[in-house]
């Protein structure tokens, strides 16, 4: 695993300080702060409604924070929105493309939108790592759910963003596709990209994330490497009461956020 690989003195890829997001006066992100360094995979974990997507929306500039600051590579999201947009890319929970277009057409359409020149051969080569290199003529509507998600990840990385935001990138995928996506995310990290992902899978968080933060009711409860969080919280009474054997990250998560089902 790699992390904290920024040059000394270089800005964090993402620096969130005391972020507060409110909808019609109801605060759903409440004083959240964390940083992501270059070449780091950071996982934002939390139960349904915890405020994960709202945090991503604020980074993306879709939601205006009630207060706090958001810097991407040292640039203020509110003051320099266009410059920030050029540095990041978001893959939403349910990306969907035009049904009748083929993978090849979708790839070249989005490359054109980002101002990236891609030949047919380059699309073929670039889609191989996500298992789509031999499917380029297939229409979007003919792809399986896993193929659609892998295409969405490929499209999200077409212009080599500094920071990639992935909202539940592997939800609903079979284990093979999930592993394929993990591998691809790790390759992106190895190339120096930074990734902020949300997930409900503690297995995924443990497998691919260098660091994670657990949020609930809009507040950040704890942050660190998965192994650090287990060590830090493993002897807590609430964690021990839900653990079956040696405490896992999921036990820490449930111990900190409670067992009740959320809306
Ligand atoms: N556009 C909106 N207007 C009003 N309330 C919203 C809006 N978007 C989200 N919310 C509310 O804000 C809270 C946080 O939602 P958010 O989608 O950020 O949570 P989440 O952690 O991403 O949840 P999930 O795991 O279910 O995707 C929830 O109570 C949700 O109902």
Tab-separated table of C-alpha atoms and ligand atoms in Angstrom:
chain	number	residue	atom	x	y	z
A	1	UNK	CA	0.000	0.000	0.000
A	2	UNK	CA	1.122	3.530	-0.711
A	3	UNK	CA	0.022	6.728	0.910
A	4	UNK	CA	1.255	10.129	2.021
A	5	UNK	CA	3.415	10.249	-1.096
A	6	UNK	CA	3.084	14.000	-1.757
A	7	UNK	CA	6.220	16.100	-2.058
A	8	UNK	CA	6.977	17.903	1.205
A	9	UNK	CA	5.197	21.249	1.192
A	10	UNK	CA	2.894	20.386	-1.744
A	11	UNK	CA	-0.808	20.939	-1.057
A	12	UNK	CA	-3.055	18.025	-0.216
A	13	UNK	CA	-5.069	16.856	-3.207
A	14	UNK	CA	-8.162	17.466	-1.094
A	15	UNK	CA	-8.421	19.429	2.118
A	16	UNK	CA	-11.828	19.705	3.758
A	17	UNK	CA	-12.101	21.902	6.854
A	18	UNK	CA	-15.165	22.153	9.055
A	19	UNK	CA	-17.534	21.427	6.158
A	20	UNK	CA	-21.194	22.017	6.884
A	21	UNK	CA	-23.930	21.194	4.353
A	22	UNK	CA	-27.591	21.949	5.039
A	23	UNK	CA	-30.765	21.376	3.034
A	24	UNK	CA	-33.572	23.812	3.839
A	25	UNK	CA	-32.014	24.563	7.209
A	26	UNK	CA	-31.407	20.887	8.163
A	27	UNK	CA	-27.715	20.208	8.701
A	28	UNK	CA	-26.644	16.877	7.146
A	29	UNK	CA	-22.844	17.374	7.122
A	30	UNK	CA	-21.723	18.918	10.370
A	31	UNK	CA	-18.137	20.116	10.761
A	32	UNK	CA	-16.387	17.399	8.738
A	33	UNK	CA	-12.612	17.797	8.188
A	34	UNK	CA	-10.128	15.479	6.472
A	35	UNK	CA	-7.293	15.533	3.938
A	36	UNK	CA	-6.329	13.274	1.053
A	37	UNK	CA	-2.749	13.110	-0.241
A	38	UNK	CA	-1.549	12.370	-3.769
A	39	UNK	CA	-1.633	8.662	-4.582
A	40	UNK	CA	-4.001	7.795	-1.758
A	41	UNK	CA	-7.287	5.863	-1.740
A	42	UNK	CA	-9.531	7.300	0.958
A	43	UNK	CA	-12.817	5.653	1.967
A	44	UNK	CA	-15.776	7.566	3.351
A	45	UNK	CA	-17.887	5.137	5.352
A	46	UNK	CA	-21.214	5.697	7.038
A	47	UNK	CA	-24.728	4.258	7.356
A	48	UNK	CA	-27.530	5.307	4.973
A	49	UNK	CA	-28.167	9.038	5.251
A	50	UNK	CA	-24.877	9.730	7.094
A	51	UNK	CA	-23.910	12.532	4.683
A	52	UNK	CA	-21.433	10.811	2.342
A	53	UNK	CA	-23.033	11.795	-0.987
A	54	UNK	CA	-23.686	15.315	0.311
A	55	UNK	CA	-19.967	15.615	1.079
A	56	UNK	CA	-19.101	14.462	-2.474
A	57	UNK	CA	-21.677	16.883	-3.913
A	58	UNK	CA	-20.048	19.775	-2.037
A	59	UNK	CA	-16.590	18.792	-3.349
A	60	UNK	CA	-18.013	18.604	-6.840
A	61	UNK	CA	-19.558	22.069	-6.438
A	62	UNK	CA	-23.129	20.801	-6.882
A	63	UNK	CA	-24.116	21.839	-3.362
A	64	UNK	CA	-22.989	25.086	-1.775
A	65	UNK	CA	-21.603	24.526	1.729
A	66	UNK	CA	-23.294	26.448	4.546
A	67	UNK	CA	-19.791	26.936	5.972
A	68	UNK	CA	-16.293	25.488	5.960
A	69	UNK	CA	-13.698	25.288	3.225
A	70	UNK	CA	-12.934	22.846	0.421
A	71	UNK	CA	-9.596	22.948	-1.371
A	72	UNK	CA	-8.681	20.729	-4.320
A	73	UNK	CA	-4.928	20.860	-4.962
A	74	UNK	CA	-4.909	24.139	-3.035
A	75	UNK	CA	-7.721	25.679	-5.135
A	76	UNK	CA	-10.917	26.822	-3.433
A	77	UNK	CA	-13.937	24.935	-4.819
A	78	UNK	CA	-16.230	27.952	-4.470
A	79	UNK	CA	-13.835	30.604	-5.746
A	80	UNK	CA	-12.254	28.659	-8.621
A	81	UNK	CA	-14.959	26.202	-9.685
A	82	UNK	CA	-13.805	25.766	-13.289
A	83	UNK	CA	-10.171	25.132	-12.377
A	84	UNK	CA	-11.319	22.630	-9.751
A	85	UNK	CA	-13.654	20.886	-12.210
A	86	UNK	CA	-10.681	20.255	-14.491
A	87	UNK	CA	-8.905	18.398	-11.673
A	88	UNK	CA	-11.629	16.061	-10.556
A	89	UNK	CA	-14.113	13.590	-11.889
A	90	UNK	CA	-17.112	11.992	-10.305
A	91	UNK	CA	-18.574	8.581	-10.947
A	92	UNK	CA	-22.069	8.621	-9.534
A	93	UNK	CA	-23.916	5.687	-7.978
A	94	UNK	CA	-25.993	5.041	-11.078
A	95	UNK	CA	-24.074	6.299	-14.088
A	96	UNK	CA	-26.054	5.798	-17.231
A	97	UNK	CA	-25.129	6.492	-20.826
A	98	UNK	CA	-27.106	6.669	-24.040
A	99	UNK	CA	-28.646	3.187	-24.558
A	100	UNK	CA	-28.137	3.004	-28.314
A	101	UNK	CA	-24.461	4.055	-28.339
A	102	UNK	CA	-21.676	1.482	-28.397
A	103	UNK	CA	-18.797	1.458	-25.898
A	104	UNK	CA	-16.512	2.778	-28.644
A	105	UNK	CA	-18.923	5.653	-29.397
A	106	UNK	CA	-19.444	6.514	-25.726
A	107	UNK	CA	-15.686	6.527	-25.063
A	108	UNK	CA	-14.952	8.805	-28.010
A	109	UNK	CA	-17.905	11.084	-27.199
A	110	UNK	CA	-16.695	11.649	-23.626
A	111	UNK	CA	-13.069	11.938	-24.706
A	112	UNK	CA	-14.196	14.699	-27.075
A	113	UNK	CA	-16.087	16.443	-24.263
A	114	UNK	CA	-12.934	16.424	-22.118
A	115	UNK	CA	-10.757	17.543	-25.003
A	116	UNK	CA	-8.808	14.273	-25.075
A	117	UNK	CA	-7.843	12.842	-28.486
A	118	UNK	CA	-8.421	9.081	-28.561
A	119	UNK	CA	-8.041	6.823	-31.588
A	120	UNK	CA	-10.055	3.618	-31.943
A	121	UNK	CA	-6.929	1.625	-31.125
A	122	UNK	CA	-6.291	3.666	-27.986
A	123	UNK	CA	-9.859	3.045	-26.792
A	124	UNK	CA	-9.310	-0.669	-27.390
A	125	UNK	CA	-6.060	-0.665	-25.402
A	126	UNK	CA	-7.387	1.501	-22.574
A	127	UNK	CA	-10.540	-0.527	-22.040
A	128	UNK	CA	-8.637	-3.845	-21.785
A	129	UNK	CA	-7.734	-3.375	-18.099
A	130	UNK	CA	-11.452	-3.011	-17.268
A	131	UNK	CA	-12.320	-6.100	-19.314
A	132	UNK	CA	-14.110	-4.278	-22.138
A	133	UNK	CA	-11.471	-4.324	-24.875
A	134	UNK	CA	-13.294	-7.032	-26.860
A	135	UNK	CA	-16.788	-5.581	-26.362
A	136	UNK	CA	-16.361	-2.207	-28.005
A	137	UNK	CA	-19.114	-2.700	-30.587
A	138	UNK	CA	-21.742	-3.571	-27.965
A	139	UNK	CA	-24.464	-1.045	-27.223
A	140	UNK	CA	-24.725	0.296	-23.670
A	141	UNK	CA	-28.135	-1.360	-23.217
A	142	UNK	CA	-26.621	-4.751	-24.115
A	143	UNK	CA	-24.037	-4.591	-21.295
A	144	UNK	CA	-24.402	-6.371	-17.963
A	145	UNK	CA	-24.606	-4.256	-14.809
A	146	UNK	CA	-20.960	-5.010	-14.062
A	147	UNK	CA	-19.853	-4.025	-17.568
A	148	UNK	CA	-21.850	-0.786	-17.306
A	149	UNK	CA	-20.137	0.064	-14.030
A	150	UNK	CA	-16.698	-0.761	-15.419
A	151	UNK	CA	-17.429	1.452	-18.424
A	152	UNK	CA	-18.464	4.269	-16.059
A	153	UNK	CA	-15.171	3.934	-14.170
A	154	UNK	CA	-13.215	3.990	-17.431
A	155	UNK	CA	-15.084	7.095	-18.626
A	156	UNK	CA	-14.463	8.783	-15.267
A	157	UNK	CA	-10.710	8.327	-15.730
A	158	UNK	CA	-10.494	9.275	-19.409
A	159	UNK	CA	-8.924	12.694	-18.744
A	160	UNK	CA	-6.655	11.376	-15.984
A	161	UNK	CA	-8.146	13.410	-13.122
A	162	UNK	CA	-6.014	14.298	-10.117
A	163	UNK	CA	-8.880	13.370	-7.810
A	164	UNK	CA	-11.493	10.763	-8.643
A	165	UNK	CA	-14.713	10.691	-6.612
A	166	UNK	CA	-16.472	7.316	-6.657
A	167	UNK	CA	-19.869	6.969	-5.008
A	168	UNK	CA	-20.367	3.270	-4.184
A	169	UNK	CA	-18.424	2.118	-7.283
A	170	UNK	CA	-18.921	-1.603	-6.702
A	171	UNK	CA	-22.500	-1.706	-5.394
A	172	UNK	CA	-24.344	-4.655	-6.928
A	173	UNK	CA	-21.335	-6.179	-8.676
A	174	UNK	CA	-20.402	-9.859	-8.573
A	175	UNK	CA	-17.124	-10.778	-6.809
A	176	UNK	CA	-15.210	-11.037	-10.111
A	177	UNK	CA	-16.254	-7.578	-11.300
A	178	UNK	CA	-15.652	-6.155	-7.829
A	179	UNK	CA	-12.098	-7.514	-7.794
A	180	UNK	CA	-11.580	-6.168	-11.317
A	181	UNK	CA	-12.637	-2.700	-10.194
A	182	UNK	CA	-10.433	-2.869	-7.095
A	183	UNK	CA	-7.494	-3.778	-9.335
A	184	UNK	CA	-8.241	-0.866	-11.636
A	185	UNK	CA	-8.568	1.583	-8.730
A	186	UNK	CA	-5.213	0.371	-7.385
A	187	UNK	CA	-3.629	0.869	-10.817
A	188	UNK	CA	-4.929	4.436	-10.856
A	189	UNK	CA	-3.362	4.997	-7.436
A	190	UNK	CA	-0.066	3.595	-8.697
A	191	UNK	CA	-0.175	6.198	-11.485
A	192	UNK	CA	-0.435	8.951	-8.845
A	193	UNK	CA	-4.198	9.578	-8.939
A	194	UNK	CA	-6.034	10.091	-5.655
A	195	UNK	CA	-9.376	8.460	-5.063
A	196	UNK	CA	-12.168	9.275	-2.633
A	197	UNK	CA	-14.757	6.521	-2.565
A	198	UNK	CA	-17.843	5.761	-0.547
A	199	UNK	CA	-18.767	2.194	0.214
A	200	UNK	CA	-20.976	0.120	2.481
A	201	UNK	CA	-18.553	-2.788	2.178
A	202	UNK	CA	-16.098	-2.948	5.057
A	203	UNK	CA	-14.295	-5.714	3.167
A	204	UNK	CA	-13.763	-3.280	0.295
A	205	UNK	CA	-12.624	-0.513	2.645
A	206	UNK	CA	-10.108	-2.853	4.243
A	207	UNK	CA	-8.906	-4.260	0.910
A	208	UNK	CA	-8.288	-1.079	-1.061
A	209	UNK	CA	-8.372	2.006	1.168
A	210	UNK	CA	-5.171	3.468	2.605
A	211	UNK	CA	-7.252	5.458	5.087
A	212	UNK	CA	-10.933	5.679	5.935
A	213	UNK	CA	-13.217	8.022	7.840
A	214	UNK	CA	-16.443	6.887	9.483
A	215	UNK	CA	-19.189	9.504	9.521
A	216	UNK	CA	-22.646	9.385	11.031
A	217	UNK	CA	-25.390	12.005	11.350
A	218	UNK	CA	-23.080	14.309	9.424
A	219	UNK	CA	-20.229	14.109	11.961
A	220	UNK	CA	-16.833	12.488	11.501
A	221	UNK	CA	-16.459	9.880	14.246
A	222	UNK	CA	-12.996	8.496	13.533
A	223	UNK	CA	-10.334	8.454	10.822
A	224	UNK	CA	-7.197	6.438	10.095
A	225	UNK	CA	-5.817	3.356	8.404
A	226	UNK	CA	-8.285	0.439	8.672
A	227	UNK	CA	-5.841	-1.501	10.864
A	228	UNK	CA	-5.316	1.560	13.089
A	229	UNK	CA	-9.064	1.983	13.577
A	230	UNK	CA	-9.446	-1.659	14.582
A	231	UNK	CA	-6.589	-1.327	17.092
A	232	UNK	CA	-7.899	1.955	18.446
A	233	UNK	CA	-11.495	0.835	18.992
A	234	UNK	CA	-11.251	-2.956	19.443
A	235	UNK	CA	-11.538	-2.852	23.231
A	236	UNK	CA	-14.510	-0.473	23.332
A	237	UNK	CA	-17.542	-2.079	25.038
A	238	UNK	CA	-19.861	-1.360	22.094
A	239	UNK	CA	-17.400	-2.892	19.631
A	240	UNK	CA	-16.868	-5.977	21.805
A	241	UNK	CA	-20.628	-6.433	22.217
A	242	UNK	CA	-21.126	-6.814	18.435
A	243	UNK	CA	-17.897	-8.703	17.595
A	244	UNK	CA	-17.919	-12.405	16.746
A	245	UNK	CA	-14.327	-13.267	17.613
A	246	UNK	CA	-11.493	-10.835	16.898
A	247	UNK	CA	-13.001	-7.383	16.124
A	248	UNK	CA	-13.132	-6.439	12.443
A	249	UNK	CA	-13.573	-3.064	10.739
A	250	UNK	CA	-17.278	-3.868	10.419
A	251	UNK	CA	-17.495	-4.427	14.205
A	252	UNK	CA	-15.810	-1.057	14.753
A	253	UNK	CA	-18.250	0.534	12.273
A	254	UNK	CA	-21.340	-0.937	13.971
A	255	UNK	CA	-19.909	-0.335	17.445
A	256	UNK	CA	-19.463	3.367	16.627
A	257	UNK	CA	-22.624	3.973	14.587
A	258	UNK	CA	-25.055	1.620	16.379
A	259	UNK	CA	-27.112	-1.361	15.208
A	260	UNK	CA	-30.397	0.340	14.370
A	261	UNK	CA	-31.495	0.373	10.718
A	262	UNK	CA	-31.522	3.824	9.073
A	263	UNK	CA	-34.066	5.350	6.732
B	1	LIG	N1	-31.246	17.335	-2.181
B	1	LIG	C1	-31.597	17.058	-0.923
B	1	LIG	N2	-32.566	17.768	-0.297
B	1	LIG	C2	-32.928	17.519	0.981
B	1	LIG	N3	-32.364	16.543	1.745
B	1	LIG	C3	-31.392	15.798	1.171
B	1	LIG	C4	-30.961	16.011	-0.178
B	1	LIG	N4	-29.973	15.119	-0.454
B	1	LIG	C5	-29.800	14.378	0.664
B	1	LIG	N5	-30.652	14.784	1.642
B	1	LIG	C6	-30.727	14.258	3.008
B	1	LIG	O1	-29.455	14.473	3.598
B	1	LIG	C7	-29.103	13.385	4.442
B	1	LIG	C8	-27.756	12.838	3.987
B	1	LIG	O2	-27.927	12.235	2.714
B	1	LIG	P1	-26.710	11.655	1.855
B	1	LIG	O3	-27.277	11.230	0.550
B	1	LIG	O4	-25.606	12.627	1.871
B	1	LIG	O5	-26.319	10.376	2.740
B	1	LIG	P2	-25.411	9.121	2.352
B	1	LIG	O6	-24.482	8.927	3.496
B	1	LIG	O7	-24.810	9.310	1.015
B	1	LIG	O8	-26.480	7.960	2.337
B	1	LIG	P3	-26.572	6.577	1.468
B	1	LIG	O9	-25.577	5.642	2.054
B	1	LIG	O10	-27.978	6.139	1.727
B	1	LIG	O11	-26.312	6.910	0.020
B	1	LIG	C9	-30.232	12.363	4.344
B	1	LIG	O12	-31.090	12.574	5.461
B	1	LIG	C10	-30.932	12.742	3.057
B	1	LIG	O13	-32.297	12.430	3.120
